[in-house]
Short mmCIF file of C-alpha atoms in Angstrom, two decimals:
data_model
loop_
_atom_site.label_atom_id
_atom_site.label_comp_id
_atom_site.label_asym_id
_atom_site.label_seq_id
_atom_site.Cartn_x
_atom_site.Cartn_y
_atom_site.Cartn_z
CA UNK A 740 -61.39 -21.42 -78.08
CA UNK A 741 -64.45 -23.50 -77.49
CA UNK A 742 -64.40 -26.18 -80.48
CA UNK A 743 -67.24 -28.11 -79.60
CA UNK A 744 -69.98 -28.98 -76.86
CA UNK A 745 -72.71 -31.28 -76.85
CA UNK A 746 -75.42 -32.70 -74.33
CA UNK A 747 -75.36 -36.50 -74.20
CA UNK A 748 -78.45 -38.74 -73.58
CA UNK A 749 -77.78 -41.81 -71.77
CA UNK A 750 -80.55 -44.09 -72.26
CA UNK A 751 -80.79 -47.27 -69.97
CA UNK A 752 -83.63 -49.93 -69.81
CA UNK A 753 -84.95 -48.22 -66.51
CA UNK A 754 -83.68 -44.59 -66.49
CA UNK A 755 -82.39 -41.72 -68.69
CA UNK A 756 -79.73 -39.64 -67.58
CA UNK A 757 -77.70 -36.86 -69.45
CA UNK A 758 -73.98 -36.14 -69.65
CA UNK A 759 -72.03 -33.63 -71.61
CA UNK A 760 -68.76 -33.72 -73.65
CA UNK A 761 -66.55 -30.72 -74.71
CA UNK A 762 -63.45 -29.94 -76.80
CA UNK A 763 -61.11 -26.90 -76.38
CA UNK A 764 -58.22 -25.65 -78.46
CA UNK A 765 -56.05 -23.43 -76.65
CA UNK A 766 -52.12 -22.30 -76.59
CA UNK A 767 -50.76 -21.45 -73.35
CA UNK A 768 -48.05 -19.14 -73.70
CA UNK A 769 -45.07 -18.69 -71.36
CA UNK A 770 -46.09 -15.80 -68.67
CA UNK A 771 -49.76 -16.08 -69.11
CA UNK A 772 -52.21 -16.00 -66.30
CA UNK A 773 -55.50 -17.56 -65.95
CA UNK A 774 -58.63 -15.10 -66.43
CA UNK A 775 -60.35 -14.71 -62.84
CA UNK A 776 -63.81 -14.67 -64.42
CA UNK A 777 -63.28 -18.12 -65.77
CA UNK A 778 -61.23 -20.05 -63.28
CA UNK A 779 -61.87 -20.04 -59.41
CA UNK A 780 -59.19 -18.22 -57.10
CA UNK A 781 -57.75 -21.62 -55.97
CA UNK A 782 -57.32 -22.72 -59.77
CA UNK A 783 -55.40 -19.29 -60.51
CA UNK A 784 -53.16 -19.89 -57.30
CA UNK A 785 -52.45 -23.42 -58.59
CA UNK A 786 -51.81 -22.42 -62.09
CA UNK A 787 -49.16 -19.92 -60.92
CA UNK A 788 -47.40 -22.36 -58.74
CA UNK A 789 -46.56 -24.71 -61.78
CA UNK A 790 -42.84 -24.48 -63.04
CA UNK A 791 -42.98 -26.14 -66.16
CA UNK A 792 -45.15 -24.92 -69.43
CA UNK A 793 -46.16 -28.18 -70.19
CA UNK A 794 -48.02 -28.59 -67.05
CA UNK A 795 -49.53 -25.39 -67.43
CA UNK A 796 -50.89 -26.07 -70.74
CA UNK A 797 -52.49 -29.61 -69.80
CA UNK A 798 -53.87 -28.00 -66.62
CA UNK A 799 -55.48 -25.02 -68.76
CA UNK A 800 -56.94 -27.68 -71.26
CA UNK A 801 -58.03 -29.84 -68.76
CA UNK A 802 -59.89 -27.25 -66.66
CA UNK A 803 -61.34 -25.39 -69.54
CA UNK A 804 -62.72 -28.31 -71.44
CA UNK A 805 -64.40 -29.56 -67.91
CA UNK A 806 -66.12 -25.99 -67.10
CA UNK A 807 -67.41 -26.00 -70.64
CA UNK A 808 -68.90 -29.41 -70.28
CA UNK A 809 -70.26 -28.62 -66.90
CA UNK A 810 -71.64 -25.43 -67.94
CA UNK A 811 -73.75 -26.76 -70.43
CA UNK A 812 -74.85 -29.83 -68.61
CA UNK A 813 -75.79 -27.90 -65.45
CA UNK A 814 -76.69 -24.62 -67.05
CA UNK A 815 -74.19 -22.86 -64.99
CA UNK A 816 -72.98 -19.54 -67.13
CA UNK A 817 -70.40 -18.35 -64.69
CA UNK A 818 -67.48 -20.76 -65.33
CA UNK A 819 -65.89 -19.28 -62.12
CA UNK A 820 -68.54 -21.20 -60.01
CA UNK A 821 -67.38 -24.39 -61.56
CA UNK A 822 -63.81 -25.98 -60.50
CA UNK A 823 -61.96 -29.03 -60.69
CA UNK A 824 -59.97 -30.28 -57.64
CA UNK A 825 -57.48 -33.26 -57.56
CA UNK A 826 -58.10 -36.61 -55.65
CA UNK A 827 -55.40 -38.62 -53.70
CA UNK A 828 -55.01 -40.78 -56.99
CA UNK A 829 -54.61 -37.78 -59.18
CA UNK A 830 -58.25 -38.11 -60.43
CA UNK A 831 -60.37 -34.69 -61.46
CA UNK A 832 -63.13 -34.08 -58.88
CA UNK A 833 -65.84 -31.62 -60.02
CA UNK A 834 -66.75 -28.86 -57.70
CA UNK A 835 -70.17 -26.92 -58.53
CA UNK A 836 -72.23 -24.26 -56.85
CA UNK A 837 -75.50 -25.88 -55.82
CA UNK A 838 -75.22 -28.99 -58.43
CA UNK A 839 -73.57 -32.02 -56.31
CA UNK A 840 -73.86 -35.42 -57.79
CA UNK A 841 -71.70 -34.97 -61.06
CA UNK A 842 -68.20 -35.96 -61.77
CA UNK A 843 -65.58 -35.27 -64.90
CA UNK A 844 -63.35 -37.24 -66.65
CA UNK A 845 -60.58 -35.24 -68.72
CA UNK A 846 -57.91 -35.58 -71.23
CA UNK A 847 -55.57 -33.58 -73.17
CA UNK A 848 -53.08 -33.92 -76.35
CA UNK A 849 -51.17 -31.28 -77.76
CA UNK A 850 -53.10 -27.99 -77.82
CA UNK A 851 -56.58 -29.94 -77.59
CA UNK A 852 -58.56 -30.67 -74.38
CA UNK A 853 -61.62 -32.70 -73.97
CA UNK A 854 -63.85 -33.63 -70.97
CA UNK A 855 -67.13 -35.44 -70.18
CA UNK A 856 -69.32 -34.68 -67.22
CA UNK A 857 -71.43 -37.29 -66.05
CA UNK A 858 -73.77 -38.32 -63.15
CA UNK A 859 -71.92 -40.10 -60.24
CA UNK A 860 -74.21 -42.99 -60.54
CA UNK A 861 -73.24 -43.64 -64.12
CA UNK A 862 -69.36 -43.76 -64.51
CA UNK A 863 -67.46 -42.40 -67.66
CA UNK A 864 -63.90 -41.95 -68.75
CA UNK A 865 -62.56 -40.09 -71.96
CA UNK A 866 -59.06 -39.91 -73.87
CA UNK A 867 -57.54 -38.42 -76.79
CA UNK A 868 -54.23 -39.07 -78.44
CA UNK A 869 -52.62 -38.14 -81.71
CA UNK A 870 -51.77 -40.96 -84.09
CA UNK A 871 -48.05 -41.18 -84.32
CA UNK A 872 -46.35 -44.19 -85.90
CA UNK A 873 -42.87 -43.15 -84.00
CA UNK A 874 -44.96 -43.98 -80.70
CA UNK A 875 -45.75 -47.96 -82.21
CA UNK A 876 -43.43 -49.50 -79.95
CA UNK A 877 -44.48 -47.65 -76.66
CA UNK A 878 -48.27 -48.62 -77.48
CA UNK A 879 -47.44 -52.06 -78.52
CA UNK A 880 -45.85 -52.22 -74.92
CA UNK A 881 -49.21 -51.90 -73.37
CA UNK A 882 -50.79 -54.87 -75.33
CA UNK A 883 -50.98 -58.45 -74.53
CA UNK A 884 -50.21 -61.06 -77.24
CA UNK A 885 -53.78 -61.69 -77.78
CA UNK A 886 -54.64 -57.96 -78.15
CA UNK A 887 -52.11 -57.63 -80.89
CA UNK A 888 -53.75 -60.65 -82.76
CA UNK A 889 -57.09 -58.87 -82.34
CA UNK A 890 -56.20 -55.52 -83.60
CA UNK A 891 -54.54 -56.55 -86.85
CA UNK A 892 -57.85 -58.65 -87.44
CA UNK A 893 -60.11 -55.23 -87.43
CA UNK A 894 -61.86 -55.35 -90.72
CA UNK A 895 -62.08 -51.99 -92.67
CA UNK A 896 -58.66 -50.43 -91.21
CA UNK A 897 -55.38 -51.01 -92.65
CA UNK A 898 -52.79 -48.18 -90.62
CA UNK A 899 -51.63 -50.06 -87.52
CA UNK A 900 -50.69 -47.06 -86.11
CA UNK A 901 -54.42 -46.11 -86.05
CA UNK A 902 -55.32 -49.56 -84.30
CA UNK A 903 -52.94 -48.78 -81.77
CA UNK A 904 -53.79 -45.55 -80.75
CA UNK A 905 -57.62 -46.97 -80.35
CA UNK A 906 -56.25 -49.66 -78.22
CA UNK A 907 -54.12 -47.25 -76.23
CA UNK A 908 -57.17 -44.47 -75.74
CA UNK A 909 -59.38 -47.24 -74.68
CA UNK A 910 -57.33 -48.55 -71.99
CA UNK A 911 -56.43 -44.99 -70.73
CA UNK A 912 -60.18 -44.14 -70.63
CA UNK A 913 -61.36 -46.91 -68.45
CA UNK A 914 -58.21 -46.60 -66.15
CA UNK A 915 -59.66 -43.22 -65.54
CA UNK A 916 -63.03 -45.10 -64.34
CA UNK A 917 -61.09 -47.68 -62.26
CA UNK A 918 -58.63 -44.85 -61.13
CA UNK A 919 -55.51 -47.25 -61.76
CA UNK A 920 -53.92 -45.89 -64.90
CA UNK A 921 -51.28 -48.06 -66.30
CA UNK A 922 -50.15 -49.10 -63.14
CA UNK A 923 -52.72 -51.96 -63.50
CA UNK A 924 -51.16 -55.25 -65.31
CA UNK A 925 -51.75 -55.68 -68.83
CA UNK A 926 -54.13 -58.24 -68.45
CA UNK A 927 -56.37 -56.41 -66.09
CA UNK A 928 -57.17 -53.62 -68.84
CA UNK A 929 -57.11 -56.26 -71.61
CA UNK A 930 -59.17 -55.38 -74.77
CA UNK A 931 -61.77 -58.45 -75.45
CA UNK A 932 -62.81 -57.39 -79.02
CA UNK A 933 -62.64 -54.10 -81.47
CA UNK A 934 -65.11 -53.76 -84.40
CA UNK A 935 -65.03 -51.00 -86.74
CA UNK A 936 -68.47 -49.91 -88.15
CA UNK A 937 -69.78 -46.70 -89.57
CA UNK A 938 -66.70 -44.78 -88.79
CA UNK A 939 -66.61 -45.93 -84.99
CA UNK A 940 -64.40 -48.21 -83.33
CA UNK A 941 -66.42 -50.24 -80.85
CA UNK A 942 -64.75 -52.06 -78.13
CA UNK A 943 -65.25 -54.51 -75.20
CA UNK A 944 -63.03 -55.62 -72.14
CA UNK A 945 -62.01 -59.30 -71.12
CA UNK A 946 -62.30 -58.55 -67.27
CA UNK A 947 -64.84 -55.72 -67.11
CA UNK A 948 -67.61 -56.79 -69.47
CA UNK A 949 -69.98 -54.15 -68.01
CA UNK A 950 -68.35 -51.61 -69.82
CA UNK A 951 -67.82 -50.67 -73.51
CA UNK A 952 -65.91 -48.10 -75.56
CA UNK A 953 -66.59 -46.04 -78.61
CA UNK A 954 -63.64 -44.22 -80.46
CA UNK A 955 -63.49 -42.16 -83.37
CA UNK A 956 -60.97 -40.47 -85.70
CA UNK A 957 -60.66 -36.84 -85.28
CA UNK A 958 -57.91 -35.78 -87.97
CA UNK A 959 -54.81 -37.08 -86.71
CA UNK A 960 -56.30 -37.85 -83.18
CA UNK A 961 -58.39 -40.55 -81.90
CA UNK A 962 -61.09 -39.62 -79.45
CA UNK A 963 -62.67 -42.47 -76.83
CA UNK A 964 -65.30 -42.36 -74.51
CA UNK A 965 -65.79 -45.46 -72.17
CA UNK A 966 -69.33 -45.77 -70.52
CA UNK A 967 -71.35 -48.62 -69.01
CA UNK A 968 -72.14 -51.26 -71.71
CA UNK A 969 -75.96 -51.45 -71.29
CA UNK A 970 -76.24 -47.64 -71.98
CA UNK A 971 -77.37 -46.42 -75.34
CA UNK A 972 -75.51 -43.09 -76.43
CA UNK A 973 -74.15 -41.19 -79.32
CA UNK A 974 -72.77 -38.30 -80.79
CA UNK A 975 -73.50 -36.06 -83.53
CA UNK A 976 -70.18 -36.80 -85.13
CA UNK A 977 -70.99 -34.70 -88.46
CA UNK A 978 -71.55 -31.61 -86.45
CA UNK A 979 -68.04 -32.48 -84.40
CA UNK A 980 -66.21 -33.23 -87.76
CA UNK A 981 -67.44 -29.81 -89.37
CA UNK A 982 -66.13 -28.01 -86.11
CA UNK A 983 -62.78 -29.65 -86.45
CA UNK A 984 -62.31 -28.87 -90.19
CA UNK A 985 -61.04 -25.32 -89.15
CA UNK A 986 -58.08 -27.19 -87.32
CA UNK A 987 -57.84 -30.62 -89.09
CA UNK A 988 -57.43 -31.15 -92.97
CA UNK A 989 -60.81 -32.42 -93.88
CA UNK A 990 -59.24 -35.43 -95.75
CA UNK A 991 -57.91 -36.78 -92.44
CA UNK A 992 -61.67 -36.80 -90.99
#
């Protein structure tokens, strides 16, 4: 089920580019197979080779969300002409028929997948994570002492688990751009500042000042996109919230 797709206008001082974001919701049942009208034959073969149900679910969510975003951005209605391969560092690599020069960042949590497709000249990263107080200690372990002090000082937000999840997704998203994952030291991905304004968490980085993050709460989830800091972009959040109301309780949005 496609929850939401939107084309993003990326405005910089000297150029305007386009990207696209998508959200999908899918439950991968045991014994399920991929639709060959949507998935490339190589994707179908790889899916069948996976032994664990969770890996199959993550594969389905990531590829389906990537295809939906690429389809919107590149005007490619045949989703089987869009595929996602895996690089040597585990990064997704977008492959399309007749439209080179674009890449993708994907994320998934529970039964939700999201992706952003962007020009190679304009790197972006995405992440989504469920807010869970039970994971507070795990998320704290990825923060420096300075970061812990900064997040509790954020005005307008009292839920500590929300702030931890924002920090986690911000670091995950930029690590996808850098292709390091959390293998990098805590200091390398350090968040310099988090602000909360008009429903959006805005973050910057101590060692990568050329990037900035925007994070939003979607029900019990935090969704984050990291992009070049001097790029102006926005999403139609009221429309996105409306689409999510079919799954998430409105009071959580």
